[in-house]
């Protein structure tokens, strides 16, 4: 009977093959109030920021065991959902609890602000580029440049920063 139980436990642990830091859901003293990268869980920081390997935003390590009924999903394949932690059958990534973090709200607000300001600056550029008759062509080109610069450098700057980090770290965010 004990050998059957040991075989069952060994099979269960082999089939689940959790990510080494799936312990992030447990209230361990070393991870309370720390941040980690979803793609590189070995990256742990005391404060929020970006992962030095891939540029993704660091997430707060949960300090409580998830409540019963928590749905786990793959960050890359949201259609994969189950009621317990494990690995994605498509890509093998660890499934994460499906929650909304209050801390992500600041990043969402920042990106939303950049989107709407970038859109407001882009609309006049689009109108001028389509052939505006009331502004001279040379002035139109200069005005388009002035309006487009903040859109590219400020609103789209995060893409340049993360692309550069991906090149420097030789991690193009297409594999684990």
PDB file of N, CA and C in Angstrom, residues 54-142:
ATOM      1  N   UNK A  54      14.867  40.702 -19.711  1.00  0.00           N
ATOM      2  CA  UNK A  54      13.931  40.797 -20.830  1.00  0.00           C
ATOM      3  C   UNK A  54      13.166  42.116 -20.874  1.00  0.00           C
ATOM      4  N   UNK A  55      13.234  42.933 -19.822  1.00  0.00           N
ATOM      5  CA  UNK A  55      12.579  44.225 -19.833  1.00  0.00           C
ATOM      6  C   UNK A  55      11.132  44.210 -19.372  1.00  0.00           C
ATOM      7  N   UNK A  56      10.583  43.030 -19.050  1.00  0.00           N
ATOM      8  CA  UNK A  56       9.201  42.978 -18.575  1.00  0.00           C
ATOM      9  C   UNK A  56       9.120  43.612 -17.192  1.00  0.00           C
ATOM     10  N   UNK A  57       7.941  44.140 -16.849  1.00  0.00           N
ATOM     11  CA  UNK A  57       7.742  44.737 -15.533  1.00  0.00           C
ATOM     12  C   UNK A  57       7.787  43.641 -14.467  1.00  0.00           C
ATOM     13  N   UNK A  58       8.515  43.918 -13.384  1.00  0.00           N
ATOM     14  CA  UNK A  58       8.571  42.978 -12.277  1.00  0.00           C
ATOM     15  C   UNK A  58       7.234  42.991 -11.550  1.00  0.00           C
ATOM     16  N   UNK A  59       6.788  41.817 -11.107  1.00  0.00           N
ATOM     17  CA  UNK A  59       5.512  41.690 -10.425  1.00  0.00           C
ATOM     18  C   UNK A  59       5.745  41.340  -8.971  1.00  0.00           C
ATOM     19  N   UNK A  60       4.852  41.835  -8.099  1.00  0.00           N
ATOM     20  CA  UNK A  60       4.927  41.536  -6.680  1.00  0.00           C
ATOM     21  C   UNK A  60       4.694  40.042  -6.478  1.00  0.00           C
ATOM     22  N   UNK A  61       5.564  39.414  -5.699  1.00  0.00           N
ATOM     23  CA  UNK A  61       5.422  37.989  -5.405  1.00  0.00           C
ATOM     24  C   UNK A  61       4.263  37.845  -4.424  1.00  0.00           C
ATOM     25  N   UNK A  62       3.255  37.041  -4.767  1.00  0.00           N
ATOM     26  CA  UNK A  62       2.141  36.859  -3.840  1.00  0.00           C
ATOM     27  C   UNK A  62       2.639  36.248  -2.531  1.00  0.00           C
ATOM     28  N   UNK A  63       2.124  36.741  -1.416  1.00  0.00           N
ATOM     29  CA  UNK A  63       2.565  36.237  -0.122  1.00  0.00           C
ATOM     30  C   UNK A  63       1.517  35.350   0.524  1.00  0.00           C
ATOM     31  N   UNK A  64       0.389  35.191  -0.101  1.00  0.00           N
ATOM     32  CA  UNK A  64      -0.672  34.358   0.448  1.00  0.00           C
ATOM     33  C   UNK A  64      -0.975  33.209  -0.490  1.00  0.00           C
ATOM     34  N   UNK A  65      -1.394  32.113   0.079  1.00  0.00           N
ATOM     35  CA  UNK A  65      -1.827  30.983  -0.725  1.00  0.00           C
ATOM     36  C   UNK A  65      -3.113  31.400  -1.436  1.00  0.00           C
ATOM     37  N   UNK A  66      -3.232  31.169  -2.745  1.00  0.00           N
ATOM     38  CA  UNK A  66      -4.433  31.580  -3.465  1.00  0.00           C
ATOM     39  C   UNK A  66      -5.692  30.954  -2.872  1.00  0.00           C
ATOM     40  N   UNK A  67      -6.774  31.713  -2.919  1.00  0.00           N
ATOM     41  CA  UNK A  67      -8.047  31.209  -2.408  1.00  0.00           C
ATOM     42  C   UNK A  67      -8.543  30.059  -3.257  1.00  0.00           C
ATOM     43  N   UNK A  68      -9.384  29.245  -2.635  1.00  0.00           N
ATOM     44  CA  UNK A  68      -9.984  28.133  -3.354  1.00  0.00           C
ATOM     45  C   UNK A  68     -10.829  28.703  -4.494  1.00  0.00           C
ATOM     46  N   UNK A  69     -10.764  28.095  -5.630  1.00  0.00           N
ATOM     47  CA  UNK A  69     -11.512  28.574  -6.783  1.00  0.00           C
ATOM     48  C   UNK A  69     -10.674  29.471  -7.685  1.00  0.00           C
ATOM     49  N   UNK A  70      -9.387  29.656  -7.360  1.00  0.00           N
ATOM     50  CA  UNK A  70      -8.508  30.466  -8.195  1.00  0.00           C
ATOM     51  C   UNK A  70      -8.311  29.764  -9.535  1.00  0.00           C
ATOM     52  N   UNK A  71      -8.403  30.517 -10.595  1.00  0.00           N
ATOM     53  CA  UNK A  71      -8.172  29.987 -11.944  1.00  0.00           C
ATOM     54  C   UNK A  71      -6.737  30.316 -12.334  1.00  0.00           C
ATOM     55  N   UNK A  72      -6.026  29.337 -12.859  1.00  0.00           N
ATOM     56  CA  UNK A  72      -4.658  29.519 -13.321  1.00  0.00           C
ATOM     57  C   UNK A  72      -4.653  29.544 -14.845  1.00  0.00           C
ATOM     58  N   UNK A  73      -3.850  30.457 -15.408  1.00  0.00           N
ATOM     59  CA  UNK A  73      -3.801  30.604 -16.864  1.00  0.00           C
ATOM     60  C   UNK A  73      -2.366  30.837 -17.312  1.00  0.00           C
ATOM     61  N   UNK A  74      -2.112  30.561 -18.571  1.00  0.00           N
ATOM     62  CA  UNK A  74      -0.795  30.781 -19.162  1.00  0.00           C
ATOM     63  C   UNK A  74      -0.685  32.250 -19.589  1.00  0.00           C
ATOM     64  N   UNK A  75       0.417  32.938 -19.237  1.00  0.00           N
ATOM     65  CA  UNK A  75       0.575  34.332 -19.660  1.00  0.00           C
ATOM     66  C   UNK A  75       0.629  34.495 -21.185  1.00  0.00           C
ATOM     67  N   UNK A  76       1.089  33.457 -21.889  1.00  0.00           N
ATOM     68  CA  UNK A  76       1.217  33.553 -23.342  1.00  0.00           C
ATOM     69  C   UNK A  76       0.012  32.966 -24.084  1.00  0.00           C
ATOM     70  N   UNK A  77      -0.759  32.114 -23.426  1.00  0.00           N
ATOM     71  CA  UNK A  77      -1.909  31.456 -24.045  1.00  0.00           C
ATOM     72  C   UNK A  77      -3.104  31.551 -23.093  1.00  0.00           C
ATOM     73  N   UNK A  78      -3.812  32.698 -23.076  1.00  0.00           N
ATOM     74  CA  UNK A  78      -4.892  32.894 -22.112  1.00  0.00           C
ATOM     75  C   UNK A  78      -6.048  31.904 -22.258  1.00  0.00           C
ATOM     76  N   UNK A  79      -6.117  31.200 -23.367  1.00  0.00           N
ATOM     77  CA  UNK A  79      -7.191  30.214 -23.532  1.00  0.00           C
ATOM     78  C   UNK A  79      -6.952  28.982 -22.658  1.00  0.00           C
ATOM     79  N   UNK A  80      -5.702  28.791 -22.193  1.00  0.00           N
ATOM     80  CA  UNK A  80      -5.386  27.668 -21.307  1.00  0.00           C
ATOM     81  C   UNK A  80      -5.717  28.095 -19.882  1.00  0.00           C
ATOM     82  N   UNK A  81      -6.706  27.439 -19.277  1.00  0.00           N
ATOM     83  CA  UNK A  81      -7.114  27.749 -17.909  1.00  0.00           C
ATOM     84  C   UNK A  81      -7.402  26.445 -17.168  1.00  0.00           C
ATOM     85  N   UNK A  82      -7.026  26.412 -15.894  1.00  0.00           N
ATOM     86  CA  UNK A  82      -7.350  25.259 -15.066  1.00  0.00           C
ATOM     87  C   UNK A  82      -7.430  25.712 -13.618  1.00  0.00           C
ATOM     88  N   UNK A  83      -7.928  24.835 -12.757  1.00  0.00           N
ATOM     89  CA  UNK A  83      -8.180  25.204 -11.368  1.00  0.00           C
ATOM     90  C   UNK A  83      -7.018  24.898 -10.425  1.00  0.00           C
ATOM     91  N   UNK A  84      -5.851  24.546 -10.948  1.00  0.00           N
ATOM     92  CA  UNK A  84      -4.687  24.265 -10.122  1.00  0.00           C
ATOM     93  C   UNK A  84      -3.423  24.685 -10.872  1.00  0.00           C
ATOM     94  N   UNK A  85      -2.330  24.968 -10.127  1.00  0.00           N
ATOM     95  CA  UNK A  85      -1.085  25.353 -10.801  1.00  0.00           C
ATOM     96  C   UNK A  85      -0.536  24.200 -11.622  1.00  0.00           C
ATOM     97  N   UNK A  86       0.271  24.535 -12.603  1.00  0.00           N
ATOM     98  CA  UNK A  86       0.889  23.526 -13.456  1.00  0.00           C
ATOM     99  C   UNK A  86       1.614  24.206 -14.594  1.00  0.00           C
ATOM    100  N   UNK A  87       1.759  23.495 -15.696  1.00  0.00           N
ATOM    101  CA  UNK A  87       2.433  24.028 -16.870  1.00  0.00           C
ATOM    102  C   UNK A  87       1.461  24.125 -18.027  1.00  0.00           C
ATOM    103  N   UNK A  88       1.701  25.077 -18.903  1.00  0.00           N
ATOM    104  CA  UNK A  88       0.895  25.235 -20.109  1.00  0.00           C
ATOM    105  C   UNK A  88       1.193  24.063 -21.043  1.00  0.00           C
ATOM    106  N   UNK A  89       0.167  23.386 -21.541  1.00  0.00           N
ATOM    107  CA  UNK A  89       0.413  22.262 -22.443  1.00  0.00           C
ATOM    108  C   UNK A  89       0.940  22.713 -23.806  1.00  0.00           C
ATOM    109  N   UNK A  90       0.813  23.995 -24.122  1.00  0.00           N
ATOM    110  CA  UNK A  90       1.271  24.494 -25.420  1.00  0.00           C
ATOM    111  C   UNK A  90       2.744  24.879 -25.377  1.00  0.00           C
ATOM    112  N   UNK A  91       3.129  25.717 -24.372  1.00  0.00           N
ATOM    113  CA  UNK A  91       4.500  26.230 -24.354  1.00  0.00           C
ATOM    114  C   UNK A  91       5.322  25.779 -23.156  1.00  0.00           C
ATOM    115  N   UNK A  92       4.692  25.185 -22.149  1.00  0.00           N
ATOM    116  CA  UNK A  92       5.421  24.694 -20.992  1.00  0.00           C
ATOM    117  C   UNK A  92       5.668  25.721 -19.896  1.00  0.00           C
ATOM    118  N   UNK A  93       5.196  26.970 -20.087  1.00  0.00           N
ATOM    119  CA  UNK A  93       5.380  27.981 -19.039  1.00  0.00           C
ATOM    120  C   UNK A  93       4.519  27.645 -17.829  1.00  0.00           C
ATOM    121  N   UNK A  94       4.934  28.126 -16.665  1.00  0.00           N
ATOM    122  CA  UNK A  94       4.145  27.934 -15.455  1.00  0.00           C
ATOM    123  C   UNK A  94       2.857  28.725 -15.552  1.00  0.00           C
ATOM    124  N   UNK A  95       1.771  28.118 -15.124  1.00  0.00           N
ATOM    125  CA  UNK A  95       0.489  28.815 -15.101  1.00  0.00           C
ATOM    126  C   UNK A  95       0.471  29.767 -13.918  1.00  0.00           C
ATOM    127  N   UNK A  96      -0.096  30.948 -14.124  1.00  0.00           N
ATOM    128  CA  UNK A  96      -0.138  31.993 -13.107  1.00  0.00           C
ATOM    129  C   UNK A  96      -1.572  32.175 -12.639  1.00  0.00           C
ATOM    130  N   UNK A  97      -1.776  32.560 -11.363  1.00  0.00           N
ATOM    131  CA  UNK A  97      -3.141  32.830 -10.914  1.00  0.00           C
ATOM    132  C   UNK A  97      -3.730  34.001 -11.691  1.00  0.00           C
ATOM    133  N   UNK A  98      -4.977  33.872 -12.074  1.00  0.00           N
ATOM    134  CA  UNK A  98      -5.649  34.909 -12.850  1.00  0.00           C
ATOM    135  C   UNK A  98      -6.211  35.933 -11.868  1.00  0.00           C
ATOM    136  N   UNK A  99      -5.481  37.041 -11.701  1.00  0.00           N
ATOM    137  CA  UNK A  99      -5.876  38.095 -10.771  1.00  0.00           C
ATOM    138  C   UNK A  99      -5.591  39.450 -11.387  1.00  0.00           C
ATOM    139  N   UNK A 100      -6.142  40.472 -10.782  1.00  0.00           N
ATOM    140  CA  UNK A 100      -5.848  41.844 -11.186  1.00  0.00           C
ATOM    141  C   UNK A 100      -5.077  42.481 -10.041  1.00  0.00           C
ATOM    142  N   UNK A 101      -3.850  42.887 -10.298  1.00  0.00           N
ATOM    143  CA  UNK A 101      -3.023  43.498  -9.269  1.00  0.00           C
ATOM    144  C   UNK A 101      -3.284  44.989  -9.212  1.00  0.00           C
ATOM    145  N   UNK A 102      -3.387  45.501  -8.000  1.00  0.00           N
ATOM    146  CA  UNK A 102      -3.578  46.936  -7.818  1.00  0.00           C
ATOM    147  C   UNK A 102      -2.332  47.675  -8.268  1.00  0.00           C
ATOM    148  N   UNK A 103      -1.156  47.059  -8.099  1.00  0.00           N
ATOM    149  CA  UNK A 103       0.090  47.715  -8.457  1.00  0.00           C
ATOM    150  C   UNK A 103       0.239  47.893  -9.957  1.00  0.00           C
ATOM    151  N   UNK A 104      -0.389  47.014 -10.751  1.00  0.00           N
ATOM    152  CA  UNK A 104      -0.323  47.147 -12.202  1.00  0.00           C
ATOM    153  C   UNK A 104      -1.160  48.325 -12.688  1.00  0.00           C
ATOM    154  N   UNK A 105      -2.031  48.834 -11.836  1.00  0.00           N
ATOM    155  CA  UNK A 105      -2.903  49.928 -12.233  1.00  0.00           C
ATOM    156  C   UNK A 105      -2.102  51.178 -12.595  1.00  0.00           C
ATOM    157  N   UNK A 106      -0.994  51.435 -11.890  1.00  0.00           N
ATOM    158  CA  UNK A 106      -0.149  52.591 -12.202  1.00  0.00           C
ATOM    159  C   UNK A 106       0.445  52.480 -13.594  1.00  0.00           C
ATOM    160  N   UNK A 107       0.900  51.286 -13.957  1.00  0.00           N
ATOM    161  CA  UNK A 107       1.462  51.073 -15.291  1.00  0.00           C
ATOM    162  C   UNK A 107       0.375  51.204 -16.356  1.00  0.00           C
ATOM    163  N   UNK A 108      -0.809  50.694 -16.044  1.00  0.00           N
ATOM    164  CA  UNK A 108      -1.926  50.801 -16.988  1.00  0.00           C
ATOM    165  C   UNK A 108      -2.303  52.261 -17.209  1.00  0.00           C
ATOM    166  N   UNK A 109      -2.360  53.038 -16.134  1.00  0.00           N
ATOM    167  CA  UNK A 109      -2.696  54.470 -16.257  1.00  0.00           C
ATOM    168  C   UNK A 109      -1.632  55.210 -17.064  1.00  0.00           C
ATOM    169  N   UNK A 110      -0.370  54.890 -16.818  1.00  0.00           N
ATOM    170  CA  UNK A 110       0.720  55.543 -17.546  1.00  0.00           C
ATOM    171  C   UNK A 110       0.649  55.230 -19.037  1.00  0.00           C
ATOM    172  N   UNK A 111       0.455  53.949 -19.372  1.00  0.00           N
ATOM    173  CA  UNK A 111       0.361  53.571 -20.786  1.00  0.00           C
ATOM    174  C   UNK A 111      -0.889  54.151 -21.441  1.00  0.00           C
ATOM    175  N   UNK A 112      -1.982  54.223 -20.695  1.00  0.00           N
ATOM    176  CA  UNK A 112      -3.216  54.802 -21.224  1.00  0.00           C
ATOM    177  C   UNK A 112      -3.031  56.291 -21.522  1.00  0.00           C
ATOM    178  N   UNK A 113      -2.380  56.994 -20.612  1.00  0.00           N
ATOM    179  CA  UNK A 113      -2.109  58.422 -20.827  1.00  0.00           C
ATOM    180  C   UNK A 113      -1.243  58.618 -22.070  1.00  0.00           C
ATOM    181  N   UNK A 114      -0.198  57.819 -22.196  1.00  0.00           N
ATOM    182  CA  UNK A 114       0.679  57.922 -23.370  1.00  0.00           C
ATOM    183  C   UNK A 114      -0.089  57.624 -24.650  1.00  0.00           C
ATOM    184  N   UNK A 115      -0.983  56.636 -24.600  1.00  0.00           N
ATOM    185  CA  UNK A 115      -1.772  56.295 -25.786  1.00  0.00           C
ATOM    186  C   UNK A 115      -2.650  57.465 -26.219  1.00  0.00           C
ATOM    187  N   UNK A 116      -3.394  58.048 -25.276  1.00  0.00           N
ATOM    188  CA  UNK A 116      -4.337  59.112 -25.643  1.00  0.00           C
ATOM    189  C   UNK A 116      -3.628  60.394 -26.075  1.00  0.00           C
ATOM    190  N   UNK A 117      -2.532  60.757 -25.409  1.00  0.00           N
ATOM    191  CA  UNK A 117      -1.771  61.944 -25.842  1.00  0.00           C
ATOM    192  C   UNK A 117      -1.127  61.674 -27.199  1.00  0.00           C
ATOM    193  N   UNK A 118      -0.581  60.482 -27.378  1.00  0.00           N
ATOM    194  CA  UNK A 118       0.002  60.112 -28.673  1.00  0.00           C
ATOM    195  C   UNK A 118      -1.034  60.148 -29.782  1.00  0.00           C
ATOM    196  N   UNK A 119      -2.250  59.680 -29.494  1.00  0.00           N
ATOM    197  CA  UNK A 119      -3.333  59.721 -30.495  1.00  0.00           C
ATOM    198  C   UNK A 119      -3.711  61.146 -30.845  1.00  0.00           C
ATOM    199  N   UNK A 120      -3.807  62.003 -29.822  1.00  0.00           N
ATOM    200  CA  UNK A 120      -4.166  63.406 -30.059  1.00  0.00           C
ATOM    201  C   UNK A 120      -3.117  64.116 -30.906  1.00  0.00           C
ATOM    202  N   UNK A 121      -1.851  63.767 -30.737  1.00  0.00           N
ATOM    203  CA  UNK A 121      -0.788  64.382 -31.543  1.00  0.00           C
ATOM    204  C   UNK A 121      -0.697  63.764 -32.938  1.00  0.00           C
ATOM    205  N   UNK A 122      -1.150  62.543 -33.089  1.00  0.00           N
ATOM    206  CA  UNK A 122      -1.054  61.855 -34.368  1.00  0.00           C
ATOM    207  C   UNK A 122      -2.143  62.295 -35.347  1.00  0.00           C
ATOM    208  N   UNK A 123      -3.313  62.615 -34.855  1.00  0.00           N
ATOM    209  CA  UNK A 123      -4.426  62.993 -35.745  1.00  0.00           C
ATOM    210  C   UNK A 123      -4.076  64.205 -36.604  1.00  0.00           C
ATOM    211  N   UNK A 124      -3.526  65.314 -36.065  1.00  0.00           N
ATOM    212  CA  UNK A 124      -3.149  66.437 -36.937  1.00  0.00           C
ATOM    213  C   UNK A 124      -2.070  66.053 -37.955  1.00  0.00           C
ATOM    214  N   UNK A 125      -1.141  65.170 -37.553  1.00  0.00           N
ATOM    215  CA  UNK A 125      -0.097  64.719 -38.483  1.00  0.00           C
ATOM    216  C   UNK A 125      -0.738  63.968 -39.642  1.00  0.00           C
ATOM    217  N   UNK A 126      -1.694  63.115 -39.347  1.00  0.00           N
ATOM    218  CA  UNK A 126      -2.397  62.367 -40.381  1.00  0.00           C
ATOM    219  C   UNK A 126      -3.121  63.314 -41.341  1.00  0.00           C
ATOM    220  N   UNK A 127      -3.807  64.302 -40.800  1.00  0.00           N
ATOM    221  CA  UNK A 127      -4.536  65.268 -41.643  1.00  0.00           C
ATOM    222  C   UNK A 127      -3.571  66.045 -42.529  1.00  0.00           C
ATOM    223  N   UNK A 128      -2.443  66.502 -41.949  1.00  0.00           N
ATOM    224  CA  UNK A 128      -1.463  67.251 -42.749  1.00  0.00           C
ATOM    225  C   UNK A 128      -0.819  66.365 -43.808  1.00  0.00           C
ATOM    226  N   UNK A 129      -0.565  65.111 -43.486  1.00  0.00           N
ATOM    227  CA  UNK A 129       0.076  64.204 -44.440  1.00  0.00           C
ATOM    228  C   UNK A 129      -0.852  63.853 -45.592  1.00  0.00           C
ATOM    229  N   UNK A 130      -2.156  63.915 -45.368  1.00  0.00           N
ATOM    230  CA  UNK A 130      -3.124  63.587 -46.413  1.00  0.00           C
ATOM    231  C   UNK A 130      -3.292  64.726 -47.422  1.00  0.00           C
ATOM    232  N   UNK A 131      -2.652  65.845 -47.179  1.00  0.00           N
ATOM    233  CA  UNK A 131      -2.707  66.933 -48.156  1.00  0.00           C
ATOM    234  C   UNK A 131      -3.518  68.113 -47.665  1.00  0.00           C
ATOM    235  N   UNK A 132      -2.996  68.798 -46.714  1.00  0.00           N
ATOM    236  CA  UNK A 132      -3.646  69.968 -46.169  1.00  0.00           C
ATOM    237  C   UNK A 132      -3.329  71.171 -47.060  1.00  0.00           C
ATOM    238  N   UNK A 133      -4.354  71.902 -47.525  1.00  0.00           N
ATOM    239  CA  UNK A 133      -4.172  73.017 -48.462  1.00  0.00           C
ATOM    240  C   UNK A 133      -3.915  74.343 -47.755  1.00  0.00           C
ATOM    241  N   UNK A 134      -4.283  74.501 -46.484  1.00  0.00           N
ATOM    242  CA  UNK A 134      -4.162  75.812 -45.850  1.00  0.00           C
ATOM    243  C   UNK A 134      -2.834  76.035 -45.127  1.00  0.00           C
ATOM    244  N   UNK A 135      -1.960  75.025 -45.033  1.00  0.00           N
ATOM    245  CA  UNK A 135      -0.628  75.204 -44.444  1.00  0.00           C
ATOM    246  C   UNK A 135       0.397  74.932 -45.539  1.00  0.00           C
ATOM    247  N   UNK A 136       1.360  75.857 -45.735  1.00  0.00           N
ATOM    248  CA  UNK A 136       2.400  75.636 -46.751  1.00  0.00           C
ATOM    249  C   UNK A 136       3.144  74.323 -46.495  1.00  0.00           C
ATOM    250  N   UNK A 137       3.573  73.684 -47.564  1.00  0.00           N
ATOM    251  CA  UNK A 137       4.186  72.361 -47.496  1.00  0.00           C
ATOM    252  C   UNK A 137       5.417  72.337 -46.588  1.00  0.00           C
ATOM    253  N   UNK A 138       6.284  73.332 -46.665  1.00  0.00           N
ATOM    254  CA  UNK A 138       7.496  73.339 -45.827  1.00  0.00           C
ATOM    255  C   UNK A 138       7.128  73.479 -44.345  1.00  0.00           C
ATOM    256  N   UNK A 139       6.148  74.317 -44.042  1.00  0.00           N
ATOM    257  CA  UNK A 139       5.710  74.471 -42.649  1.00  0.00           C
ATOM    258  C   UNK A 139       5.008  73.196 -42.179  1.00  0.00           C
ATOM    259  N   UNK A 140       4.276  72.556 -43.062  1.00  0.00           N
ATOM    260  CA  UNK A 140       3.574  71.325 -42.717  1.00  0.00           C
ATOM    261  C   UNK A 140       4.562  70.228 -42.333  1.00  0.00           C
ATOM    262  N   UNK A 141       5.658  70.117 -43.081  1.00  0.00           N
ATOM    263  CA  UNK A 141       6.664  69.100 -42.787  1.00  0.00           C
ATOM    264  C   UNK A 141       7.300  69.341 -41.419  1.00  0.00           C
ATOM    265  N   UNK A 142       7.599  70.598 -41.119  1.00  0.00           N
ATOM    266  CA  UNK A 142       8.202  70.925 -39.825  1.00  0.00           C
ATOM    267  C   UNK A 142       7.226  70.651 -38.685  1.00  0.00           C
TER     268      UNK A 142
END
